[in-house]
Amino acid sequence: MEIIWYHPSQAPDRWLAGLRQRLPQANVRYWQPGDTAPADYAIVRSPPIEMLAGRPLKGVFAMGAGVDEILKQLRAHPEMLADDVPLFRLEDTGMARQMQEYANWCVLGWFRRFADYRQQQQQAHWQPLDTADRADFTIGVLGAGVLGSSVLESLRQWGFPLRCWSRSAKQIDGVQTFHGRDQLDAFLDGTQVLIDLLPTTPETTNLIDEKFLRVLPQGAFFLNLARGAHVVEADLLAALNSGQLAGAALDVFQTEPLPAYHPLWSHPHVTLTPHTAAITLPGEAMDFIAGAILALEQGDQPGGLVDRQRGY
């Protein structure tokens, strides 16, 4: 079994050693330009076209939960990967726990008004603040996949009303569910904290714009843990400046790294992190990929198979 590995910025040593340990029957190598030797599987992040084009691969594994980057490459260069080569993404591999941590930190911080207390501290001002009624502090999650469902489950313990919107109908215990474009406004109306965990597709690109944000109640909060492509950033800034949004926590952006001149850096009601809400954990990722390769070798279908038409 021949496996090729490529990442544009990570050193290969840890991955190659870990994959060889988990798949001792395989020859795992770091792909470099000019390598045209046979391969059965590819494990990739931002692969060069020549790495995959023309190879009769049994499977390609993306080193992340999102595959919008590689799908964008395929739209521009369809010859890069044959239609019959299955593409897989990481379904969890430790990312769900990280998303839970981030979401709970933001939700509880907004509910308990910790940012307001921080501002008072800077002014040496002692003043207890009122908090919202828990029953009115509705949390809405965009996306009901593995990560969205996990975040909802982690928020259940705090007793907030929970709701979720997805492309197709879902049933989640203890969660009010909405689906389809026709139910999007009903989902947004009354959502005090909006958490984006949607995949990136043509339908979700620039979804969160002025019209979208206007449906949320005045003074709502927005948390983006998904992709910056979902948000029209000028409209987001306008909503923050007008008070339509009371605050936002953003881990992803239209352009990354976020340019130094961008007004989001200095906005008083915005918290930024550099796309680190849930990083790929090599050990867990290698366990998943090795298990998936063994399943394919035995004729089974592992999880994480991407529907290229749907985009996830």
PDB file of C-alpha atoms in Angstrom:
ATOM      1  CA  MET A   1       0.000   0.000   0.000  1.00  0.00           C
ATOM      2  CA  GLU A   2       1.426   3.392  -1.059  1.00  0.00           C
ATOM      3  CA  ILE A   3       0.396   6.596   0.747  1.00  0.00           C
ATOM      4  CA  ILE A   4       1.503  10.118  -0.172  1.00  0.00           C
ATOM      5  CA  TRP A   5       1.290  13.033   2.282  1.00  0.00           C
ATOM      6  CA  TYR A   6       1.476  16.794   1.692  1.00  0.00           C
ATOM      7  CA  HIS A   7       0.960  19.942   3.754  1.00  0.00           C
ATOM      8  CA  PRO A   8       2.221  23.349   2.564  1.00  0.00           C
ATOM      9  CA  SER A   9       3.434  24.540   5.965  1.00  0.00           C
ATOM     10  CA  GLN A  10       3.698  21.628   8.427  1.00  0.00           C
ATOM     11  CA  ALA A  11       6.853  19.558   8.754  1.00  0.00           C
ATOM     12  CA  PRO A  12       6.159  15.985   7.623  1.00  0.00           C
ATOM     13  CA  ASP A  13       8.190  14.050  10.203  1.00  0.00           C
ATOM     14  CA  ARG A  14       5.513  13.684  12.896  1.00  0.00           C
ATOM     15  CA  TRP A  15       2.821  12.686  10.422  1.00  0.00           C
ATOM     16  CA  LEU A  16       4.960  10.237   8.497  1.00  0.00           C
ATOM     17  CA  ALA A  17       6.162   8.532  11.674  1.00  0.00           C
ATOM     18  CA  GLY A  18       2.661   8.382  13.136  1.00  0.00           C
ATOM     19  CA  LEU A  19       1.079   6.980   9.989  1.00  0.00           C
ATOM     20  CA  ARG A  20       3.827   4.367   9.606  1.00  0.00           C
ATOM     21  CA  GLN A  21       3.244   3.285  13.186  1.00  0.00           C
ATOM     22  CA  ARG A  22      -0.498   2.938  12.618  1.00  0.00           C
ATOM     23  CA  LEU A  23      -0.171   1.377   9.153  1.00  0.00           C
ATOM     24  CA  PRO A  24       3.030  -0.729   9.255  1.00  0.00           C
ATOM     25  CA  GLN A  25       1.995  -2.502   6.071  1.00  0.00           C
ATOM     26  CA  ALA A  26       2.071   0.791   4.139  1.00  0.00           C
ATOM     27  CA  ASN A  27       4.842   2.793   2.536  1.00  0.00           C
ATOM     28  CA  VAL A  28       4.134   6.387   3.579  1.00  0.00           C
ATOM     29  CA  ARG A  29       6.103   9.158   1.893  1.00  0.00           C
ATOM     30  CA  TYR A  30       6.186  12.925   1.744  1.00  0.00           C
ATOM     31  CA  TRP A  31       5.126  14.015  -1.726  1.00  0.00           C
ATOM     32  CA  GLN A  32       7.400  16.491  -3.459  1.00  0.00           C
ATOM     33  CA  PRO A  33       7.270  17.986  -6.970  1.00  0.00           C
ATOM     34  CA  GLY A  34       8.348  15.461  -9.571  1.00  0.00           C
ATOM     35  CA  ASP A  35       7.074  12.453  -7.584  1.00  0.00           C
ATOM     36  CA  THR A  36       4.999  10.463 -10.061  1.00  0.00           C
ATOM     37  CA  ALA A  37       5.434   7.055  -8.422  1.00  0.00           C
ATOM     38  CA  PRO A  38       2.257   5.042  -7.816  1.00  0.00           C
ATOM     39  CA  ALA A  39       0.048   5.837  -4.821  1.00  0.00           C
ATOM     40  CA  ASP A  40      -3.118   4.325  -3.398  1.00  0.00           C
ATOM     41  CA  TYR A  41      -4.093   7.083  -0.956  1.00  0.00           C
ATOM     42  CA  ALA A  42      -3.306  10.771  -0.501  1.00  0.00           C
ATOM     43  CA  ILE A  43      -3.462  12.771   2.738  1.00  0.00           C
ATOM     44  CA  VAL A  44      -3.439  16.462   1.943  1.00  0.00           C
ATOM     45  CA  ARG A  45      -3.844  20.117   2.776  1.00  0.00           C
ATOM     46  CA  SER A  46      -3.888  22.529  -0.197  1.00  0.00           C
ATOM     47  CA  PRO A  47      -2.407  19.930  -2.563  1.00  0.00           C
ATOM     48  CA  PRO A  48      -0.679  21.030  -5.780  1.00  0.00           C
ATOM     49  CA  ILE A  49      -2.627  19.974  -8.855  1.00  0.00           C
ATOM     50  CA  GLU A  50       0.186  17.752 -10.089  1.00  0.00           C
ATOM     51  CA  MET A  51       0.144  15.746  -6.872  1.00  0.00           C
ATOM     52  CA  LEU A  52      -3.309  14.289  -7.557  1.00  0.00           C
ATOM     53  CA  ALA A  53      -3.984  14.744 -11.269  1.00  0.00           C
ATOM     54  CA  GLY A  54      -4.132  11.510 -13.218  1.00  0.00           C
ATOM     55  CA  ARG A  55      -3.606   9.235 -10.218  1.00  0.00           C
ATOM     56  CA  PRO A  56      -5.988   6.241  -9.874  1.00  0.00           C
ATOM     57  CA  LEU A  57      -6.326   6.771  -6.129  1.00  0.00           C
ATOM     58  CA  LYS A  58      -8.539   4.757  -3.796  1.00  0.00           C
ATOM     59  CA  GLY A  59      -9.176   7.782  -1.600  1.00  0.00           C
ATOM     60  CA  VAL A  60      -8.061  11.297  -0.694  1.00  0.00           C
ATOM     61  CA  PHE A  61      -8.147  12.544   2.912  1.00  0.00           C
ATOM     62  CA  ALA A  62      -8.298  16.248   3.749  1.00  0.00           C
ATOM     63  CA  MET A  63      -6.535  17.188   6.982  1.00  0.00           C
ATOM     64  CA  GLY A  64      -9.455  19.178   8.349  1.00  0.00           C
ATOM     65  CA  ALA A  65     -13.208  19.218   8.885  1.00  0.00           C
ATOM     66  CA  GLY A  66     -13.738  21.676   6.039  1.00  0.00           C
ATOM     67  CA  VAL A  67     -13.079  20.827   2.398  1.00  0.00           C
ATOM     68  CA  ASP A  68     -14.071  24.115   0.771  1.00  0.00           C
ATOM     69  CA  GLU A  69     -10.439  24.834  -0.104  1.00  0.00           C
ATOM     70  CA  ILE A  70      -9.895  21.634  -2.057  1.00  0.00           C
ATOM     71  CA  LEU A  71     -13.357  21.859  -3.654  1.00  0.00           C
ATOM     72  CA  LYS A  72     -12.491  25.373  -4.836  1.00  0.00           C
ATOM     73  CA  GLN A  73      -9.348  23.930  -6.406  1.00  0.00           C
ATOM     74  CA  LEU A  74     -11.423  21.239  -8.104  1.00  0.00           C
ATOM     75  CA  ARG A  75     -13.862  23.772  -9.559  1.00  0.00           C
ATOM     76  CA  ALA A  76     -10.937  25.613 -11.141  1.00  0.00           C
ATOM     77  CA  HIS A  77      -9.072  22.439 -12.134  1.00  0.00           C
ATOM     78  CA  PRO A  78     -11.521  19.504 -12.477  1.00  0.00           C
ATOM     79  CA  GLU A  79      -8.733  17.375 -13.901  1.00  0.00           C
ATOM     80  CA  MET A  80      -7.081  17.404 -10.486  1.00  0.00           C
ATOM     81  CA  LEU A  81      -9.197  14.531  -9.142  1.00  0.00           C
ATOM     82  CA  ALA A  82     -11.332  12.040 -10.996  1.00  0.00           C
ATOM     83  CA  ASP A  83     -15.024  11.992 -10.103  1.00  0.00           C
ATOM     84  CA  ASP A  84     -14.837   8.393  -8.909  1.00  0.00           C
ATOM     85  CA  VAL A  85     -12.074   9.037  -6.348  1.00  0.00           C
ATOM     86  CA  PRO A  86     -13.708   9.379  -2.901  1.00  0.00           C
ATOM     87  CA  LEU A  87     -12.803  12.481  -0.901  1.00  0.00           C
ATOM     88  CA  PHE A  88     -12.959  12.320   2.903  1.00  0.00           C
ATOM     89  CA  ARG A  89     -12.871  14.973   5.607  1.00  0.00           C
ATOM     90  CA  LEU A  90     -12.205  14.726   9.339  1.00  0.00           C
ATOM     91  CA  GLU A  91     -15.538  14.426  11.145  1.00  0.00           C
ATOM     92  CA  ASP A  92     -14.378  15.213  14.684  1.00  0.00           C
ATOM     93  CA  THR A  93     -10.932  13.957  15.801  1.00  0.00           C
ATOM     94  CA  GLY A  94     -10.912  16.243  18.826  1.00  0.00           C
ATOM     95  CA  MET A  95     -12.317  19.315  17.080  1.00  0.00           C
ATOM     96  CA  ALA A  96     -15.797  19.018  18.587  1.00  0.00           C
ATOM     97  CA  ARG A  97     -14.452  19.410  22.142  1.00  0.00           C
ATOM     98  CA  GLN A  98     -12.518  22.516  21.100  1.00  0.00           C
ATOM     99  CA  MET A  99     -15.620  24.021  19.488  1.00  0.00           C
ATOM    100  CA  GLN A 100     -17.579  23.304  22.659  1.00  0.00           C
ATOM    101  CA  GLU A 101     -14.990  25.109  24.765  1.00  0.00           C
ATOM    102  CA  TYR A 102     -15.011  28.167  22.530  1.00  0.00           C
ATOM    103  CA  ALA A 103     -18.798  28.369  22.257  1.00  0.00           C
ATOM    104  CA  ASN A 104     -19.402  27.944  25.989  1.00  0.00           C
ATOM    105  CA  TRP A 105     -16.787  30.586  26.809  1.00  0.00           C
ATOM    106  CA  CYS A 106     -18.476  33.097  24.506  1.00  0.00           C
ATOM    107  CA  VAL A 107     -22.071  32.336  25.473  1.00  0.00           C
ATOM    108  CA  LEU A 108     -21.407  32.489  29.219  1.00  0.00           C
ATOM    109  CA  GLY A 109     -19.275  35.603  28.841  1.00  0.00           C
ATOM    110  CA  TRP A 110     -22.040  37.427  27.003  1.00  0.00           C
ATOM    111  CA  PHE A 111     -24.731  36.177  29.372  1.00  0.00           C
ATOM    112  CA  ARG A 112     -22.785  37.216  32.479  1.00  0.00           C
ATOM    113  CA  ARG A 113     -21.603  40.486  30.841  1.00  0.00           C
ATOM    114  CA  PHE A 114     -17.927  39.866  31.515  1.00  0.00           C
ATOM    115  CA  ALA A 115     -16.860  42.320  28.775  1.00  0.00           C
ATOM    116  CA  ASP A 116     -18.841  45.069  30.495  1.00  0.00           C
ATOM    117  CA  TYR A 117     -17.175  44.249  33.807  1.00  0.00           C
ATOM    118  CA  ARG A 118     -13.802  44.334  32.088  1.00  0.00           C
ATOM    119  CA  GLN A 119     -14.553  47.841  30.856  1.00  0.00           C
ATOM    120  CA  GLN A 120     -15.641  48.895  34.334  1.00  0.00           C
ATOM    121  CA  GLN A 121     -12.418  47.479  35.758  1.00  0.00           C
ATOM    122  CA  GLN A 122     -10.382  49.678  33.421  1.00  0.00           C
ATOM    123  CA  GLN A 123     -12.301  52.658  34.793  1.00  0.00           C
ATOM    124  CA  ALA A 124     -12.051  51.521  38.445  1.00  0.00           C
ATOM    125  CA  HIS A 125     -15.854  51.570  38.487  1.00  0.00           C
ATOM    126  CA  TRP A 126     -17.695  49.278  40.933  1.00  0.00           C
ATOM    127  CA  GLN A 127     -21.208  48.592  39.687  1.00  0.00           C
ATOM    128  CA  PRO A 128     -23.105  45.258  39.667  1.00  0.00           C
ATOM    129  CA  LEU A 129     -24.916  44.789  36.354  1.00  0.00           C
ATOM    130  CA  ASP A 130     -28.233  43.153  35.584  1.00  0.00           C
ATOM    131  CA  THR A 131     -28.181  40.031  33.434  1.00  0.00           C
ATOM    132  CA  ALA A 132     -30.728  38.790  30.928  1.00  0.00           C
ATOM    133  CA  ASP A 133     -33.426  36.359  31.931  1.00  0.00           C
ATOM    134  CA  ARG A 134     -32.060  32.904  31.114  1.00  0.00           C
ATOM    135  CA  ALA A 135     -35.347  31.923  29.488  1.00  0.00           C
ATOM    136  CA  ASP A 136     -34.978  34.821  27.027  1.00  0.00           C
ATOM    137  CA  PHE A 137     -31.340  34.155  26.159  1.00  0.00           C
ATOM    138  CA  THR A 138     -31.987  31.868  23.197  1.00  0.00           C
ATOM    139  CA  ILE A 139     -28.984  30.253  21.542  1.00  0.00           C
ATOM    140  CA  GLY A 140     -29.287  29.458  17.836  1.00  0.00           C
ATOM    141  CA  VAL A 141     -26.815  27.286  15.931  1.00  0.00           C
ATOM    142  CA  LEU A 142     -26.540  27.425  12.158  1.00  0.00           C
ATOM    143  CA  GLY A 143     -25.678  23.884  11.094  1.00  0.00           C
ATOM    144  CA  ALA A 144     -26.647  20.504  12.520  1.00  0.00           C
ATOM    145  CA  GLY A 145     -23.645  18.436  11.510  1.00  0.00           C
ATOM    146  CA  VAL A 146     -21.226  16.713  13.862  1.00  0.00           C
ATOM    147  CA  LEU A 147     -19.804  19.987  15.213  1.00  0.00           C
ATOM    148  CA  GLY A 148     -23.109  21.868  15.396  1.00  0.00           C
ATOM    149  CA  SER A 149     -24.813  19.007  17.212  1.00  0.00           C
ATOM    150  CA  SER A 150     -21.883  18.703  19.596  1.00  0.00           C
ATOM    151  CA  VAL A 151     -21.965  22.401  20.485  1.00  0.00           C
ATOM    152  CA  LEU A 152     -25.704  22.236  21.112  1.00  0.00           C
ATOM    153  CA  GLU A 153     -25.240  19.244  23.408  1.00  0.00           C
ATOM    154  CA  SER A 154     -22.565  21.062  25.418  1.00  0.00           C
ATOM    155  CA  LEU A 155     -24.801  24.129  25.877  1.00  0.00           C
ATOM    156  CA  ARG A 156     -27.727  22.073  27.165  1.00  0.00           C
ATOM    157  CA  GLN A 157     -26.369  22.047  30.733  1.00  0.00           C
ATOM    158  CA  TRP A 158     -26.822  25.823  31.146  1.00  0.00           C
ATOM    159  CA  GLY A 159     -30.587  25.816  30.690  1.00  0.00           C
ATOM    160  CA  PHE A 160     -30.791  28.283  27.794  1.00  0.00           C
ATOM    161  CA  PRO A 161     -33.451  27.767  25.100  1.00  0.00           C
ATOM    162  CA  LEU A 162     -31.707  26.077  22.173  1.00  0.00           C
ATOM    163  CA  ARG A 163     -32.588  26.131  18.511  1.00  0.00           C
ATOM    164  CA  CYS A 164     -30.927  24.991  15.309  1.00  0.00           C
ATOM    165  CA  TRP A 165     -31.241  25.652  11.590  1.00  0.00           C
ATOM    166  CA  SER A 166     -30.079  23.240   8.893  1.00  0.00           C
ATOM    167  CA  ARG A 167     -30.458  22.677   5.184  1.00  0.00           C
ATOM    168  CA  SER A 168     -32.721  19.660   5.681  1.00  0.00           C
ATOM    169  CA  ALA A 169     -34.991  18.561   8.526  1.00  0.00           C
ATOM    170  CA  LYS A 170     -33.324  17.274  11.711  1.00  0.00           C
ATOM    171  CA  GLN A 171     -34.583  16.047  15.075  1.00  0.00           C
ATOM    172  CA  ILE A 172     -32.430  16.879  18.114  1.00  0.00           C
ATOM    173  CA  ASP A 173     -33.687  16.205  21.641  1.00  0.00           C
ATOM    174  CA  GLY A 174     -34.355  19.388  23.577  1.00  0.00           C
ATOM    175  CA  VAL A 175     -33.662  21.630  20.577  1.00  0.00           C
ATOM    176  CA  GLN A 176     -36.186  23.565  18.502  1.00  0.00           C
ATOM    177  CA  THR A 177     -35.283  22.783  14.894  1.00  0.00           C
ATOM    178  CA  PHE A 178     -35.792  24.747  11.696  1.00  0.00           C
ATOM    179  CA  HIS A 179     -34.792  23.864   8.153  1.00  0.00           C
ATOM    180  CA  GLY A 180     -34.766  25.279   4.658  1.00  0.00           C
ATOM    181  CA  ARG A 181     -34.787  28.869   3.441  1.00  0.00           C
ATOM    182  CA  ASP A 182     -38.484  29.229   4.247  1.00  0.00           C
ATOM    183  CA  GLN A 183     -37.796  28.764   7.978  1.00  0.00           C
ATOM    184  CA  LEU A 184     -34.607  30.833   8.233  1.00  0.00           C
ATOM    185  CA  ASP A 185     -36.277  34.073   9.352  1.00  0.00           C
ATOM    186  CA  ALA A 186     -38.318  32.222  11.972  1.00  0.00           C
ATOM    187  CA  PHE A 187     -35.085  30.739  13.301  1.00  0.00           C
ATOM    188  CA  LEU A 188     -33.348  34.132  13.468  1.00  0.00           C
ATOM    189  CA  ASP A 189     -36.266  35.945  15.064  1.00  0.00           C
ATOM    190  CA  GLY A 190     -35.661  35.740  18.814  1.00  0.00           C
ATOM    191  CA  THR A 191     -32.153  34.228  18.580  1.00  0.00           C
ATOM    192  CA  GLN A 192     -30.066  36.169  21.104  1.00  0.00           C
ATOM    193  CA  VAL A 193     -26.780  34.393  20.347  1.00  0.00           C
ATOM    194  CA  LEU A 194     -26.160  33.167  16.811  1.00  0.00           C
ATOM    195  CA  ILE A 195     -23.416  30.560  16.302  1.00  0.00           C
ATOM    196  CA  ASP A 196     -22.307  29.788  12.756  1.00  0.00           C
ATOM    197  CA  LEU A 197     -21.189  26.206  12.151  1.00  0.00           C
ATOM    198  CA  LEU A 198     -22.321  25.818   8.552  1.00  0.00           C
ATOM    199  CA  PRO A 199     -20.211  24.287   5.794  1.00  0.00           C
ATOM    200  CA  THR A 200     -19.123  26.542   2.955  1.00  0.00           C
ATOM    201  CA  THR A 201     -21.222  26.021  -0.166  1.00  0.00           C
ATOM    202  CA  PRO A 202     -22.454  28.362  -2.901  1.00  0.00           C
ATOM    203  CA  GLU A 203     -25.659  28.740  -0.846  1.00  0.00           C
ATOM    204  CA  THR A 204     -23.874  29.762   2.358  1.00  0.00           C
ATOM    205  CA  THR A 205     -21.317  32.133   0.800  1.00  0.00           C
ATOM    206  CA  ASN A 206     -22.200  35.712   1.868  1.00  0.00           C
ATOM    207  CA  LEU A 207     -25.319  34.365   3.575  1.00  0.00           C
ATOM    208  CA  ILE A 208     -24.849  36.549   6.656  1.00  0.00           C
ATOM    209  CA  ASP A 209     -25.480  40.028   5.305  1.00  0.00           C
ATOM    210  CA  GLU A 210     -27.385  43.152   6.335  1.00  0.00           C
ATOM    211  CA  LYS A 211     -30.792  41.624   5.580  1.00  0.00           C
ATOM    212  CA  PHE A 212     -29.915  38.474   7.516  1.00  0.00           C
ATOM    213  CA  LEU A 213     -28.604  40.324  10.586  1.00  0.00           C
ATOM    214  CA  ARG A 214     -31.598  42.658  10.655  1.00  0.00           C
ATOM    215  CA  VAL A 215     -33.907  39.740  11.511  1.00  0.00           C
ATOM    216  CA  LEU A 216     -32.044  39.066  14.765  1.00  0.00           C
ATOM    217  CA  PRO A 217     -33.314  40.913  17.852  1.00  0.00           C
ATOM    218  CA  GLN A 218     -31.662  44.240  18.652  1.00  0.00           C
ATOM    219  CA  GLY A 219     -28.527  43.686  20.738  1.00  0.00           C
ATOM    220  CA  ALA A 220     -27.921  40.078  19.672  1.00  0.00           C
ATOM    221  CA  PHE A 221     -24.480  38.438  19.641  1.00  0.00           C
ATOM    222  CA  PHE A 222     -22.730  36.619  16.802  1.00  0.00           C
ATOM    223  CA  LEU A 223     -20.104  33.867  16.972  1.00  0.00           C
ATOM    224  CA  ASN A 224     -18.445  32.603  13.789  1.00  0.00           C
ATOM    225  CA  LEU A 225     -16.672  29.253  14.173  1.00  0.00           C
ATOM    226  CA  ALA A 226     -17.231  28.152  10.577  1.00  0.00           C
ATOM    227  CA  ARG A 227     -15.847  30.130   7.629  1.00  0.00           C
ATOM    228  CA  GLY A 228     -15.310  33.806   6.912  1.00  0.00           C
ATOM    229  CA  ALA A 229     -16.834  33.357   3.450  1.00  0.00           C
ATOM    230  CA  HIS A 230     -20.275  33.215   5.065  1.00  0.00           C
ATOM    231  CA  VAL A 231     -20.149  36.826   6.248  1.00  0.00           C
ATOM    232  CA  VAL A 232     -20.357  40.149   4.414  1.00  0.00           C
ATOM    233  CA  GLU A 233     -17.901  41.904   6.718  1.00  0.00           C
ATOM    234  CA  ALA A 234     -19.000  45.456   5.838  1.00  0.00           C
ATOM    235  CA  ASP A 235     -22.557  44.531   6.878  1.00  0.00           C
ATOM    236  CA  LEU A 236     -21.296  42.920  10.068  1.00  0.00           C
ATOM    237  CA  LEU A 237     -19.390  46.086  10.980  1.00  0.00           C
ATOM    238  CA  ALA A 238     -22.454  48.215  10.254  1.00  0.00           C
ATOM    239  CA  ALA A 239     -24.581  46.016  12.523  1.00  0.00           C
ATOM    240  CA  LEU A 240     -22.014  46.326  15.322  1.00  0.00           C
ATOM    241  CA  ASN A 241     -21.775  50.100  14.910  1.00  0.00           C
ATOM    242  CA  SER A 242     -25.545  50.562  14.928  1.00  0.00           C
ATOM    243  CA  GLY A 243     -26.107  48.368  17.996  1.00  0.00           C
ATOM    244  CA  GLN A 244     -28.073  45.767  16.048  1.00  0.00           C
ATOM    245  CA  LEU A 245     -25.329  43.449  17.282  1.00  0.00           C
ATOM    246  CA  ALA A 246     -24.032  43.967  20.805  1.00  0.00           C
ATOM    247  CA  GLY A 247     -20.911  41.957  20.171  1.00  0.00           C
ATOM    248  CA  ALA A 248     -19.188  39.375  18.001  1.00  0.00           C
ATOM    249  CA  ALA A 249     -16.508  36.721  18.443  1.00  0.00           C
ATOM    250  CA  LEU A 250     -14.796  35.849  15.174  1.00  0.00           C
ATOM    251  CA  ASP A 251     -12.333  33.063  14.481  1.00  0.00           C
ATOM    252  CA  VAL A 252     -12.534  33.147  10.669  1.00  0.00           C
ATOM    253  CA  PHE A 253     -12.491  35.884   8.042  1.00  0.00           C
ATOM    254  CA  GLN A 254     -12.921  36.569   4.330  1.00  0.00           C
ATOM    255  CA  THR A 255      -9.171  37.151   4.042  1.00  0.00           C
ATOM    256  CA  GLU A 256      -6.742  35.264   6.265  1.00  0.00           C
ATOM    257  CA  PRO A 257      -4.536  36.366   7.868  1.00  0.00           C
ATOM    258  CA  LEU A 258      -6.786  39.329   8.601  1.00  0.00           C
ATOM    259  CA  PRO A 259      -5.056  42.426   7.143  1.00  0.00           C
ATOM    260  CA  ALA A 260      -3.489  44.695   9.771  1.00  0.00           C
ATOM    261  CA  TYR A 261      -5.544  47.679   8.595  1.00  0.00           C
ATOM    262  CA  HIS A 262      -8.902  45.900   8.941  1.00  0.00           C
ATOM    263  CA  PRO A 263     -11.320  47.725  11.300  1.00  0.00           C
ATOM    264  CA  LEU A 264     -12.346  44.474  12.995  1.00  0.00           C
ATOM    265  CA  TRP A 265      -8.971  44.426  14.805  1.00  0.00           C
ATOM    266  CA  SER A 266      -9.792  47.512  16.847  1.00  0.00           C
ATOM    267  CA  HIS A 267     -13.564  47.304  17.169  1.00  0.00           C
ATOM    268  CA  PRO A 268     -14.494  47.575  20.873  1.00  0.00           C
ATOM    269  CA  HIS A 269     -17.219  44.942  20.637  1.00  0.00           C
ATOM    270  CA  VAL A 270     -15.290  42.299  18.710  1.00  0.00           C
ATOM    271  CA  THR A 271     -13.098  39.459  19.986  1.00  0.00           C
ATOM    272  CA  LEU A 272     -10.748  37.910  17.419  1.00  0.00           C
ATOM    273  CA  THR A 273      -8.776  34.686  17.265  1.00  0.00           C
ATOM    274  CA  PRO A 274      -6.567  33.561  14.331  1.00  0.00           C
ATOM    275  CA  HIS A 275      -8.564  30.565  13.035  1.00  0.00           C
ATOM    276  CA  THR A 276      -7.724  28.486  16.094  1.00  0.00           C
ATOM    277  CA  ALA A 277     -11.176  27.614  17.453  1.00  0.00           C
ATOM    278  CA  ALA A 278     -10.552  23.969  16.581  1.00  0.00           C
ATOM    279  CA  ILE A 279      -7.196  22.933  15.217  1.00  0.00           C
ATOM    280  CA  THR A 280      -6.413  19.546  13.726  1.00  0.00           C
ATOM    281  CA  LEU A 281      -4.944  17.315  16.426  1.00  0.00           C
ATOM    282  CA  PRO A 282      -2.421  15.071  14.629  1.00  0.00           C
ATOM    283  CA  GLY A 283      -2.808  12.025  16.865  1.00  0.00           C
ATOM    284  CA  GLU A 284      -6.596  11.913  16.653  1.00  0.00           C
ATOM    285  CA  ALA A 285      -6.535  12.759  12.946  1.00  0.00           C
ATOM    286  CA  MET A 286      -4.082   9.954  12.187  1.00  0.00           C
ATOM    287  CA  ASP A 287      -6.196   7.470  14.160  1.00  0.00           C
ATOM    288  CA  PHE A 288      -9.225   8.415  12.060  1.00  0.00           C
ATOM    289  CA  ILE A 289      -7.409   8.336   8.713  1.00  0.00           C
ATOM    290  CA  ALA A 290      -5.637   5.037   9.429  1.00  0.00           C
ATOM    291  CA  GLY A 291      -8.928   3.460  10.480  1.00  0.00           C
ATOM    292  CA  ALA A 292     -10.651   4.778   7.366  1.00  0.00           C
ATOM    293  CA  ILE A 293      -7.928   3.410   5.083  1.00  0.00           C
ATOM    294  CA  LEU A 294      -8.184  -0.011   6.715  1.00  0.00           C
ATOM    295  CA  ALA A 295     -11.962   0.073   6.271  1.00  0.00           C
ATOM    296  CA  LEU A 296     -11.587   0.902   2.575  1.00  0.00           C
ATOM    297  CA  GLU A 297      -9.076  -1.904   2.145  1.00  0.00           C
ATOM    298  CA  GLN A 298     -11.648  -4.293   3.607  1.00  0.00           C
ATOM    299  CA  GLY A 299     -14.396  -3.014   1.315  1.00  0.00           C
ATOM    300  CA  ASP A 300     -16.210  -1.002   3.990  1.00  0.00           C
ATOM    301  CA  GLN A 301     -17.311   2.631   3.841  1.00  0.00           C
ATOM    302  CA  PRO A 302     -15.770   4.856   6.527  1.00  0.00           C
ATOM    303  CA  GLY A 303     -17.292   8.094   7.789  1.00  0.00           C
ATOM    304  CA  GLY A 304     -16.398  11.515   6.475  1.00  0.00           C
ATOM    305  CA  LEU A 305     -17.209  10.900   2.801  1.00  0.00           C
ATOM    306  CA  VAL A 306     -17.716  14.249   1.058  1.00  0.00           C
ATOM    307  CA  ASP A 307     -20.613  14.880  -1.316  1.00  0.00           C
ATOM    308  CA  ARG A 308     -18.856  17.126  -3.809  1.00  0.00           C
ATOM    309  CA  GLN A 309     -22.122  18.569  -5.091  1.00  0.00           C
ATOM    310  CA  ARG A 310     -23.306  19.602  -1.637  1.00  0.00           C
ATOM    311  CA  GLY A 311     -19.863  20.759  -0.595  1.00  0.00           C
ATOM    312  CA  TYR A 312     -19.481  18.721   2.609  1.00  0.00           C
TER     313      TYR A 312
END
